[in-house]
PDB file of C-alpha atoms in Angstrom:
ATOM      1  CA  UNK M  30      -5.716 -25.007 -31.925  1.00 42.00           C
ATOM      2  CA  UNK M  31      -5.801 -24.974 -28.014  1.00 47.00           C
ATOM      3  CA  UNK M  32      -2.806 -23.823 -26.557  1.00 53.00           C
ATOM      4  CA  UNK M  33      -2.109 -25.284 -23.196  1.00 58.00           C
ATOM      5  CA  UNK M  34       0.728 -24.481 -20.563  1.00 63.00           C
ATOM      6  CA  UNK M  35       2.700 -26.224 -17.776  1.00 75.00           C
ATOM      7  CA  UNK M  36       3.964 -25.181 -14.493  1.00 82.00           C
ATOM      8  CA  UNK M  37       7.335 -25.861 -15.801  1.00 81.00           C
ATOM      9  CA  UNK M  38       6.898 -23.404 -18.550  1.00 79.00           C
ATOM     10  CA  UNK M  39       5.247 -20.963 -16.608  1.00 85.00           C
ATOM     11  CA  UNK M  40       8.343 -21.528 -14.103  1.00 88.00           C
ATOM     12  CA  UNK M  41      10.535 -21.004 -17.012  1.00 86.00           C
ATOM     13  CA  UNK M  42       8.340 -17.942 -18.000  1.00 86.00           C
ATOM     14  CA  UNK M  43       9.620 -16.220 -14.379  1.00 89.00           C
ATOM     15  CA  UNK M  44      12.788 -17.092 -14.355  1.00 90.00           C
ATOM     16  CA  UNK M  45      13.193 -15.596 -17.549  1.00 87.00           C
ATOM     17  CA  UNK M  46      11.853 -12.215 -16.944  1.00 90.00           C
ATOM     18  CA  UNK M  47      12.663 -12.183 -13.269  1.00 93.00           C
ATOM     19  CA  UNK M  48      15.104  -9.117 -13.271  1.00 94.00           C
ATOM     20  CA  UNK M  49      11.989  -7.208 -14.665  1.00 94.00           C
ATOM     21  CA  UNK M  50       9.597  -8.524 -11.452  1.00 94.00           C
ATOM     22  CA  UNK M  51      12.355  -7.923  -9.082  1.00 95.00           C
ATOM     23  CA  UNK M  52      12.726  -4.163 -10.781  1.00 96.00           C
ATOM     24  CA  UNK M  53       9.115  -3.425 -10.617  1.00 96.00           C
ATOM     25  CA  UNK M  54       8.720  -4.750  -7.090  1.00 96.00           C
ATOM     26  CA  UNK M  55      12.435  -1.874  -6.012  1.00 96.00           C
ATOM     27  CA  UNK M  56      10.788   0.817  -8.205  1.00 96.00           C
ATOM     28  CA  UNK M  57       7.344   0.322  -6.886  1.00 96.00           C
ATOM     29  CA  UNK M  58       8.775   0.437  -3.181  1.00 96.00           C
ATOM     30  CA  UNK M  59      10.791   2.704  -3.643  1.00 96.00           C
ATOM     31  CA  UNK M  60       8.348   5.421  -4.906  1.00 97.00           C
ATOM     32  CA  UNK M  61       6.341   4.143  -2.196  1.00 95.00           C
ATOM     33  CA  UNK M  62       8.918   5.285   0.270  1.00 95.00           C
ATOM     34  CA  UNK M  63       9.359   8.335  -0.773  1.00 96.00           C
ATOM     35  CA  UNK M  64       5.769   9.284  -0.873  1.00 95.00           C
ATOM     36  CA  UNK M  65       5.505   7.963   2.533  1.00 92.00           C
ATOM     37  CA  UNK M  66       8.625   9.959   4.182  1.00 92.00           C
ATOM     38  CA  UNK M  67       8.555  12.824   2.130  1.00 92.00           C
ATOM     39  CA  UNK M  68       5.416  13.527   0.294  1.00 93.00           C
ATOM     40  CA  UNK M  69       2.175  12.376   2.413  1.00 92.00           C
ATOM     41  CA  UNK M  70       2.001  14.546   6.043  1.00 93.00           C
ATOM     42  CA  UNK M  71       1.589  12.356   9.255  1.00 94.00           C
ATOM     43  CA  UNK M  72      -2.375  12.010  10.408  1.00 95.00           C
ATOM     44  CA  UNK M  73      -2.410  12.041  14.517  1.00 95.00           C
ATOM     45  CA  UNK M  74      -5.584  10.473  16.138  1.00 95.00           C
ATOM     46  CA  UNK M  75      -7.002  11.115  19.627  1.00 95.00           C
ATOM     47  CA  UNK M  76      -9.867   9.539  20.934  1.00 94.00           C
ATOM     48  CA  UNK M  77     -12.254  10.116  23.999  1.00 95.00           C
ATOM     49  CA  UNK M  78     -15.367   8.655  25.238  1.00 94.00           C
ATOM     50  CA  UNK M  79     -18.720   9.160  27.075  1.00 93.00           C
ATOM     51  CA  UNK M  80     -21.242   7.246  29.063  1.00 90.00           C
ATOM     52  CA  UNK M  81     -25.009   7.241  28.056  1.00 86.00           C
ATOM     53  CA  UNK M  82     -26.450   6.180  31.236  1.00 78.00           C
ATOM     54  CA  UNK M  83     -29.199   8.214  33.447  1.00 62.00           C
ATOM     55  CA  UNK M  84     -27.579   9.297  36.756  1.00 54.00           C
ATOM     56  CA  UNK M  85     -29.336   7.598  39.586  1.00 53.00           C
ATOM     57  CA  UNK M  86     -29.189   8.052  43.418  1.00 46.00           C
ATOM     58  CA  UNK M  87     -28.006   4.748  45.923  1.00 48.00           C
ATOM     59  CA  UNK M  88     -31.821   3.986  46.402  1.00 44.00           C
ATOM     60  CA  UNK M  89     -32.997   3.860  42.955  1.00 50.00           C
ATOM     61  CA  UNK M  90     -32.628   0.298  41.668  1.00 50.00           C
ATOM     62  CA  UNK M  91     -30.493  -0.997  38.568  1.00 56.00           C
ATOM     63  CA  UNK M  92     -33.313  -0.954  35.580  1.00 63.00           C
ATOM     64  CA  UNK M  93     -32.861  -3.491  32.578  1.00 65.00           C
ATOM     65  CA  UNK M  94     -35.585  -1.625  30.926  1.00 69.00           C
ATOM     66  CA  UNK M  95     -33.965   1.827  31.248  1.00 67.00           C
ATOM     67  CA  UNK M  96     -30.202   0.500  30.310  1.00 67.00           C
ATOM     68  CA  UNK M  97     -31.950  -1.191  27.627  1.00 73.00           C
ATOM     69  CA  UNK M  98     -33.311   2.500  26.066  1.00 72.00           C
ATOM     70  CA  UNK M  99     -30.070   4.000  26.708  1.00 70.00           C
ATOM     71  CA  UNK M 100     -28.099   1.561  24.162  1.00 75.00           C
ATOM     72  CA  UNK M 101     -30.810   2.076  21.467  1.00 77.00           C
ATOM     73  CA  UNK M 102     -30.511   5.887  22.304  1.00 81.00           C
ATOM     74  CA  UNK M 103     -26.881   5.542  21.127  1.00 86.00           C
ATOM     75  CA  UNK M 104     -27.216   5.223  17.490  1.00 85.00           C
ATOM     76  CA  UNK M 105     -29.399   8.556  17.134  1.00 88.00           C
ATOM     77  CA  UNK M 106     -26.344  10.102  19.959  1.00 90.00           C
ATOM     78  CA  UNK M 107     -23.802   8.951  16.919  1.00 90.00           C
ATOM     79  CA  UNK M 108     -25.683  10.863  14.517  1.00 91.00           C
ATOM     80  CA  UNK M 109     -26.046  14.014  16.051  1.00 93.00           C
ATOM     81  CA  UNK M 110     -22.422  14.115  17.634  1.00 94.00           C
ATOM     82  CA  UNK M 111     -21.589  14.196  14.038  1.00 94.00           C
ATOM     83  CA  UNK M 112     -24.485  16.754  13.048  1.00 93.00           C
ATOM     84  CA  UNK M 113     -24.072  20.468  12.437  1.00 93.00           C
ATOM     85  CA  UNK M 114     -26.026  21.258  15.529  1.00 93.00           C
ATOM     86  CA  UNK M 115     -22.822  20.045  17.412  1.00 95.00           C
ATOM     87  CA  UNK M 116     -19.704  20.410  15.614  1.00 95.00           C
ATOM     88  CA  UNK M 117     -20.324  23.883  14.573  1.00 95.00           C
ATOM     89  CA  UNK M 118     -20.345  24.928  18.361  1.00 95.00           C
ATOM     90  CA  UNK M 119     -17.285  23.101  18.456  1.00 95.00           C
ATOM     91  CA  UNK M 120     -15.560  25.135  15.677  1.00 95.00           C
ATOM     92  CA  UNK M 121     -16.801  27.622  16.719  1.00 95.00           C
ATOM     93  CA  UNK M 122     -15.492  27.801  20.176  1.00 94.00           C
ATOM     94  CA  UNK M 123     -11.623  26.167  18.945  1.00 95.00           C
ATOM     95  CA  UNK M 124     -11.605  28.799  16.442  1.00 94.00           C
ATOM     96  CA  UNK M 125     -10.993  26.127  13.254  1.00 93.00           C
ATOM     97  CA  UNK M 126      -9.804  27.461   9.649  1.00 93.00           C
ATOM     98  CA  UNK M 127     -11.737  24.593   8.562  1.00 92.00           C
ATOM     99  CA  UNK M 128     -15.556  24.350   7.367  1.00 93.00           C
ATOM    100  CA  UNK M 129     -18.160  22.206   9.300  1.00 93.00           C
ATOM    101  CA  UNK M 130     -17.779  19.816   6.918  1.00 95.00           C
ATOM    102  CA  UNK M 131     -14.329  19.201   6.700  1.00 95.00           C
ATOM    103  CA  UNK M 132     -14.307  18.858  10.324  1.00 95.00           C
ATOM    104  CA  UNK M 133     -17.286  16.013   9.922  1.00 95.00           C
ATOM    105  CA  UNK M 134     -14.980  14.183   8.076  1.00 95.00           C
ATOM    106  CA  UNK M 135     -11.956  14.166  10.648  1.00 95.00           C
ATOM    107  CA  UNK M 136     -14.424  13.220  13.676  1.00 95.00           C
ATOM    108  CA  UNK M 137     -15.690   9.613  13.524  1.00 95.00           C
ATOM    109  CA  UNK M 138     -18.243   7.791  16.599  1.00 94.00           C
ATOM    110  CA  UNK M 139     -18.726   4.446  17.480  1.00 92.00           C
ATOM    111  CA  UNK M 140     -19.994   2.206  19.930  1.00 87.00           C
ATOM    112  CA  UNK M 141     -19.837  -1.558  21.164  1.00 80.00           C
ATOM    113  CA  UNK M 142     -22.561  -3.953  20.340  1.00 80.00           C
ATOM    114  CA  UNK M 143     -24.763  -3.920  23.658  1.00 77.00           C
ATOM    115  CA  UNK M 144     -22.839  -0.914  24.905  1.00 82.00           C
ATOM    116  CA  UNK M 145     -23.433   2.466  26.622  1.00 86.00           C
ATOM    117  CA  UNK M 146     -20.155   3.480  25.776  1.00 90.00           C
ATOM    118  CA  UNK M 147     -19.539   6.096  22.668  1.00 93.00           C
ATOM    119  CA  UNK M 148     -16.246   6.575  21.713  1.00 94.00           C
ATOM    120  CA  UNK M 149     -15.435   9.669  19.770  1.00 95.00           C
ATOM    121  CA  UNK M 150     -12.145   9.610  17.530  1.00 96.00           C
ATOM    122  CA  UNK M 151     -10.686  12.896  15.639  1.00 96.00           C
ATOM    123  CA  UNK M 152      -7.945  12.681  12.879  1.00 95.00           C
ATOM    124  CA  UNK M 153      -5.701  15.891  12.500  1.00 95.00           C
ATOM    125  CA  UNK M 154      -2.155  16.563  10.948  1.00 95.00           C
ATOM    126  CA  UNK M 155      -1.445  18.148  14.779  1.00 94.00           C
ATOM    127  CA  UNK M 156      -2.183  15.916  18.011  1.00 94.00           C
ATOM    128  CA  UNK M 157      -2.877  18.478  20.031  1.00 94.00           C
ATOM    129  CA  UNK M 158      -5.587  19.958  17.823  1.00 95.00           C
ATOM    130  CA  UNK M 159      -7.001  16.274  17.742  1.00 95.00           C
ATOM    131  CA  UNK M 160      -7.432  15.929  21.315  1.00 95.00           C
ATOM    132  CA  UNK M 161      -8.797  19.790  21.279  1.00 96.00           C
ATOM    133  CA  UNK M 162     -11.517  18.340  18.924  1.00 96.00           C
ATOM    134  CA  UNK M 163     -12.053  15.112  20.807  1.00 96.00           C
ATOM    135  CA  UNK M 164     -12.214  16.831  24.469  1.00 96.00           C
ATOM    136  CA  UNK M 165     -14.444  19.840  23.195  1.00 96.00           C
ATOM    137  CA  UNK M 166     -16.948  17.470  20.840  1.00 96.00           C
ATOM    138  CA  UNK M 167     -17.821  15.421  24.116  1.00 95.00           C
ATOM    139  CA  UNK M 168     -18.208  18.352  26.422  1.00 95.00           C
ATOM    140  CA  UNK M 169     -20.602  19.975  23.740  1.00 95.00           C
ATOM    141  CA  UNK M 170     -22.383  17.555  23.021  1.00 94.00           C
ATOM    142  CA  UNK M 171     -23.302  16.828  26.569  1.00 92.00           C
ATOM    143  CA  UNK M 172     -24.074  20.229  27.126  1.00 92.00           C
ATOM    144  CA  UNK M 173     -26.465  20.119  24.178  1.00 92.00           C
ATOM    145  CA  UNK M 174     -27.790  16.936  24.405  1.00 90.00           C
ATOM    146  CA  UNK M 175     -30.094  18.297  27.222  1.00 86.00           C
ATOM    147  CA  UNK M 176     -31.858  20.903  25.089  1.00 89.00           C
ATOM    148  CA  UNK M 177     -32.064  18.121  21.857  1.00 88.00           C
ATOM    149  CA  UNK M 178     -33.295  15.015  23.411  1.00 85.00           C
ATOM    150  CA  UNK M 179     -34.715  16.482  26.653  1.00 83.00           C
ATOM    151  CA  UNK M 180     -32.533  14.110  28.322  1.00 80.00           C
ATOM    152  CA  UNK M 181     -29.570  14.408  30.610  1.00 82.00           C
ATOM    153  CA  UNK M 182     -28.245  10.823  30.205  1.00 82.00           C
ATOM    154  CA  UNK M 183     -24.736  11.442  28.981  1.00 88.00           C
ATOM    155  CA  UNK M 184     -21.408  12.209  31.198  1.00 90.00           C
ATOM    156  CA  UNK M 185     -17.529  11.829  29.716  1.00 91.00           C
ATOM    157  CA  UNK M 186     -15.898   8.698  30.746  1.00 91.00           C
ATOM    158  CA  UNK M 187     -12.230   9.744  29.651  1.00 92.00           C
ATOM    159  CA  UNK M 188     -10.685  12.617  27.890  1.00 93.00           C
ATOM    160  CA  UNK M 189      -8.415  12.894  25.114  1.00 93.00           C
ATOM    161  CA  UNK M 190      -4.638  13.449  25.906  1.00 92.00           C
ATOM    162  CA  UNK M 191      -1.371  13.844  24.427  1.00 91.00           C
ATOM    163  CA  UNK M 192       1.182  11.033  25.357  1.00 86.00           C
ATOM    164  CA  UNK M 193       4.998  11.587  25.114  1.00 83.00           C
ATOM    165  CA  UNK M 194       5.278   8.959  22.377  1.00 85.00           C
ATOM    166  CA  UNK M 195       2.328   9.619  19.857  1.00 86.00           C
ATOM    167  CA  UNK M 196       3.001   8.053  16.475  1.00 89.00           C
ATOM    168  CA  UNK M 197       0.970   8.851  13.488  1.00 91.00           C
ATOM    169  CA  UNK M 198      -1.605   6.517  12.779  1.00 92.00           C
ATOM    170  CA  UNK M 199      -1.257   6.949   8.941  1.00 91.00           C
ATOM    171  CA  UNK M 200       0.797   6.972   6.699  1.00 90.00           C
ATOM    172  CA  UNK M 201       2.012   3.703   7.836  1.00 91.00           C
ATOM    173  CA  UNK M 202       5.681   2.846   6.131  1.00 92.00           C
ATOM    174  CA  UNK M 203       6.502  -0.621   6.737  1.00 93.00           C
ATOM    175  CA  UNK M 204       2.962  -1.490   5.898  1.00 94.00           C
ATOM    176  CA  UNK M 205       2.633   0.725   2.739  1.00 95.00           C
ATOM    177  CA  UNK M 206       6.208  -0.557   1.666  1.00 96.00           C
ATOM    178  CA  UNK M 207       4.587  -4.312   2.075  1.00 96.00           C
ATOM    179  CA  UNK M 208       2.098  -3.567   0.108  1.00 96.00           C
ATOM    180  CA  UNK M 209       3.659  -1.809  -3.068  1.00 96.00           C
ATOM    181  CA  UNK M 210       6.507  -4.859  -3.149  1.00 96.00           C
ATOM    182  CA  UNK M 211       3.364  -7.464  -3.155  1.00 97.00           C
ATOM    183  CA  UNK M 212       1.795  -5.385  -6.026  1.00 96.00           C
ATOM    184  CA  UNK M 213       5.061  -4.938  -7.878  1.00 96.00           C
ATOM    185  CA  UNK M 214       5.569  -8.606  -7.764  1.00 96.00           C
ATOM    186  CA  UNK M 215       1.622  -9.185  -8.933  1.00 96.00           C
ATOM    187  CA  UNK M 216       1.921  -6.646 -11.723  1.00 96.00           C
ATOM    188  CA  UNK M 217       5.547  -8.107 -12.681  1.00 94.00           C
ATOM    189  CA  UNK M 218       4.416 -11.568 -13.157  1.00 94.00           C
ATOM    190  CA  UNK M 219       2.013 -10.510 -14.942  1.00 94.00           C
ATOM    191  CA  UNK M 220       3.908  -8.376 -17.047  1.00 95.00           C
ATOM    192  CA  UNK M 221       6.533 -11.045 -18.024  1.00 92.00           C
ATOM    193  CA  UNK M 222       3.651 -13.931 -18.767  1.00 91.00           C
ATOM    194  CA  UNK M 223       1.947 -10.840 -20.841  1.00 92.00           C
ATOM    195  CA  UNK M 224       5.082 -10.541 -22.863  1.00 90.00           C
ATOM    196  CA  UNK M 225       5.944 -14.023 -23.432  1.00 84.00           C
ATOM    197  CA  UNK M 226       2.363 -14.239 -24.813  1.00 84.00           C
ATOM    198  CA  UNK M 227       2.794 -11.680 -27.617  1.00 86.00           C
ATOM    199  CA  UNK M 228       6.397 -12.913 -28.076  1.00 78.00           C
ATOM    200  CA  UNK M 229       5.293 -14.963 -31.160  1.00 75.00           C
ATOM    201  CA  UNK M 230       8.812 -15.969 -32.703  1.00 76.00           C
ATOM    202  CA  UNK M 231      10.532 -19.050 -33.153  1.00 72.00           C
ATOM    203  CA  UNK M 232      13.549 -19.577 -31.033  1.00 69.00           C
ATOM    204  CA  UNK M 233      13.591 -23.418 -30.432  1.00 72.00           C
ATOM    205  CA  UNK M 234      12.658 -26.833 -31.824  1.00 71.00           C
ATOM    206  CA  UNK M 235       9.992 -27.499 -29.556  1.00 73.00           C
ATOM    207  CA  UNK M 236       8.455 -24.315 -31.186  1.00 68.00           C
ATOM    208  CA  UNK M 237       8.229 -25.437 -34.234  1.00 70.00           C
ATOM    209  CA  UNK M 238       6.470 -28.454 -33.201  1.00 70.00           C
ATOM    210  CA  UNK M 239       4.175 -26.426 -31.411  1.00 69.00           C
ATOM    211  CA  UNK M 240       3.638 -24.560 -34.107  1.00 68.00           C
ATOM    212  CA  UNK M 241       3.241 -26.910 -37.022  1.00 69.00           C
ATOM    213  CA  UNK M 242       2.691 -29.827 -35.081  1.00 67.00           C
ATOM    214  CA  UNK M 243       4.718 -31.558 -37.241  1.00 73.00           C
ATOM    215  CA  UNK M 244       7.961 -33.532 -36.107  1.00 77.00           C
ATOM    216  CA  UNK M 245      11.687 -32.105 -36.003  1.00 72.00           C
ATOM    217  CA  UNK M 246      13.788 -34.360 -38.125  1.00 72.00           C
ATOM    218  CA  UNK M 247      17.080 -32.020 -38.333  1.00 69.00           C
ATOM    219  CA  UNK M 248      18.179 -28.947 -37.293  1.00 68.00           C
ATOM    220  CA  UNK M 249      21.583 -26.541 -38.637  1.00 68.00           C
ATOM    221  CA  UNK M 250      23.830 -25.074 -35.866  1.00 73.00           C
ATOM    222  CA  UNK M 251      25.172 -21.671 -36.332  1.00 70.00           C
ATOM    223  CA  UNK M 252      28.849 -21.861 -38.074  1.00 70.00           C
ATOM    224  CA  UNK M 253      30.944 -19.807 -36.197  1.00 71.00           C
ATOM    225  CA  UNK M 254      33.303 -18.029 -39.266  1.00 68.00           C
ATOM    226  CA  UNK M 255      36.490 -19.595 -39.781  1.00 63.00           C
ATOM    227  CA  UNK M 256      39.565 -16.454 -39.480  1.00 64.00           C
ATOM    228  CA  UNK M 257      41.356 -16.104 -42.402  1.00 63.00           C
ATOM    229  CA  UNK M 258      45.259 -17.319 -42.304  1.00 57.00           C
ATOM    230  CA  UNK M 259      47.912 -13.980 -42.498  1.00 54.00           C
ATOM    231  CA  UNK M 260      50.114 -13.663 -44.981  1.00 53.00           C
ATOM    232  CA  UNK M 261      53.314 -13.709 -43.442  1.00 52.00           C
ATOM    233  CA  UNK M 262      52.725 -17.339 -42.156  1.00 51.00           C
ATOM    234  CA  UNK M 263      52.430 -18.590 -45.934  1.00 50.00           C
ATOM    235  CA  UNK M 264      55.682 -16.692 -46.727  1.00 53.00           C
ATOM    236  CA  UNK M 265      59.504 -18.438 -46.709  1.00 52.00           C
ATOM    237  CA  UNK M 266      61.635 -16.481 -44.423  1.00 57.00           C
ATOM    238  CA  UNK M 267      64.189 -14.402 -46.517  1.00 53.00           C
ATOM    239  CA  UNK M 268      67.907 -15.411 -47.347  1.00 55.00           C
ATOM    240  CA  UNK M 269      70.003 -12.811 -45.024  1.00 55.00           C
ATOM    241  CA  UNK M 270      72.967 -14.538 -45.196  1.00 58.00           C
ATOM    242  CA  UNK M 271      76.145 -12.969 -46.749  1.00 56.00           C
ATOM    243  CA  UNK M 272      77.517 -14.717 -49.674  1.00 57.00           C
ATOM    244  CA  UNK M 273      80.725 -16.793 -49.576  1.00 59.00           C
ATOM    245  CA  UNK M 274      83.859 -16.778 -51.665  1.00 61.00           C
ATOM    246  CA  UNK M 275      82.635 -18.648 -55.386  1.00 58.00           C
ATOM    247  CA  UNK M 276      78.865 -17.702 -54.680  1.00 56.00           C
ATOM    248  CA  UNK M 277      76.519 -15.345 -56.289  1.00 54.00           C
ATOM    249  CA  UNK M 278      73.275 -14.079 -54.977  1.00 50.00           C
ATOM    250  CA  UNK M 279      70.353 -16.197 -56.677  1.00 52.00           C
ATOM    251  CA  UNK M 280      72.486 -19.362 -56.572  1.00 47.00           C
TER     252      UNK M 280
END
């Protein structure tokens, strides 16, 4: 038998169950929240960035050719900022209590399409260890980029500082919130249509028609019990009146 539903009974479905979407969606958030304020500690990110380009006096002439090797330099200069060659210098010099390889993962390069500009970002729990990392990665790098390549095409464009406002970059909590109230509400819907599917009793006509395909021709209301009349009401209220002269009690 192929079971088929509407919208109107999948409408019915949600309203039906919708205290348990709406409590997913507050517990969901709310847990969310918590983790976000209290639980997960605030990443800070600094960035700097450096200029692959071959210093040239006022008489040398603008080369396409030249700019042209510089910007397919970049993508080996990505690798090697990143390589031990450089950041262990780096550590080295900062004095981290962190291992060349955690510190790979907090330092992350990129670069335009068609550009001689490498940007260098670092991710750290303190900002002003972030910019440390940023400001000292560039300067080694160009300092060692010399003795790699055998080139000396690379100068820092800007540094890394600490502004007066920083805000963490993650954990973000408006966005995190958003997110657990639109899974709440996804996992509540489909929670409640989960549960009206292995809700297999009868509670209606219609479901017996479903069921049996077979027409309704009467149906028995519930009889509400009738309450049972008291005693007293049956009774005939009792003769309390005194007897006069010629009568007897009983008469």
């Amino acid at each position: 038998m192929e079971e088929t539903i509407s919208l109107k009974e999948m409408f019915q479905t949600v309203k039906k169950r919708f205290w348990l979407i709406i409590l997913i969606s507050i517990t969901l958030a709310t847990l969310t929240a918590i983790l976000t304020f209290f639980v997960l500690t605030p990443v800070y990110e600094s960035k700097t960035q450096i200029l692959v380009n071959q210093a040239r006096s006022d008489q040398q002439l603008y080369n396409a050719a030249e700019v042209q090797t510089n910007i397919q330099l970049i993508n080996t200069y990505n690798v090697i900022i990143k390589s031990p060659a450089i950041l262990d210098k780096v550590k080295s010099e900062l004095n981290l209590d962190r291992t060349v390889e955690e510190l790979n993962d907090q330092v992350t390069v990129t670069s335009a399409k068609d550009s001689q500009v490498v940007e260098i970002s670092v991710q750290d729990p303190s900002p002003h260890v972030a910019t440390q990392i940023a400001n000292k990665t560039a300067e080694v790098f160009q300092s060692q980029i010399s003795k790699i390549m055998k080139v000396d095409n690379v100068s820092i464009l800007s540094k890394a500082e600490v502004k007066a406002d920083v805000s963490p970059v993650k954990p973000q909590p408006l966005l995190n919130i958003a997110i657990a109230i639109v899974v709440g509400l996804i996992v509540g819907v489909g929670l409640a249509f989960l549960l009206e599917y292995l809700d297999n009793t009868i509670k209606t006509e219609q479901d017996i028609e479903t069921i049996l395909e077979l027409p309704v021709i009467g149906a028995i209301t519930n009889i509400k019990e009738v309450p049972k009349a008291t005693n007293t009401a049956a009774r005939a209220p009792l003769n309390t009146r005194a007897p006069q002269r010629g009568e007897t009690y009983g008469s």
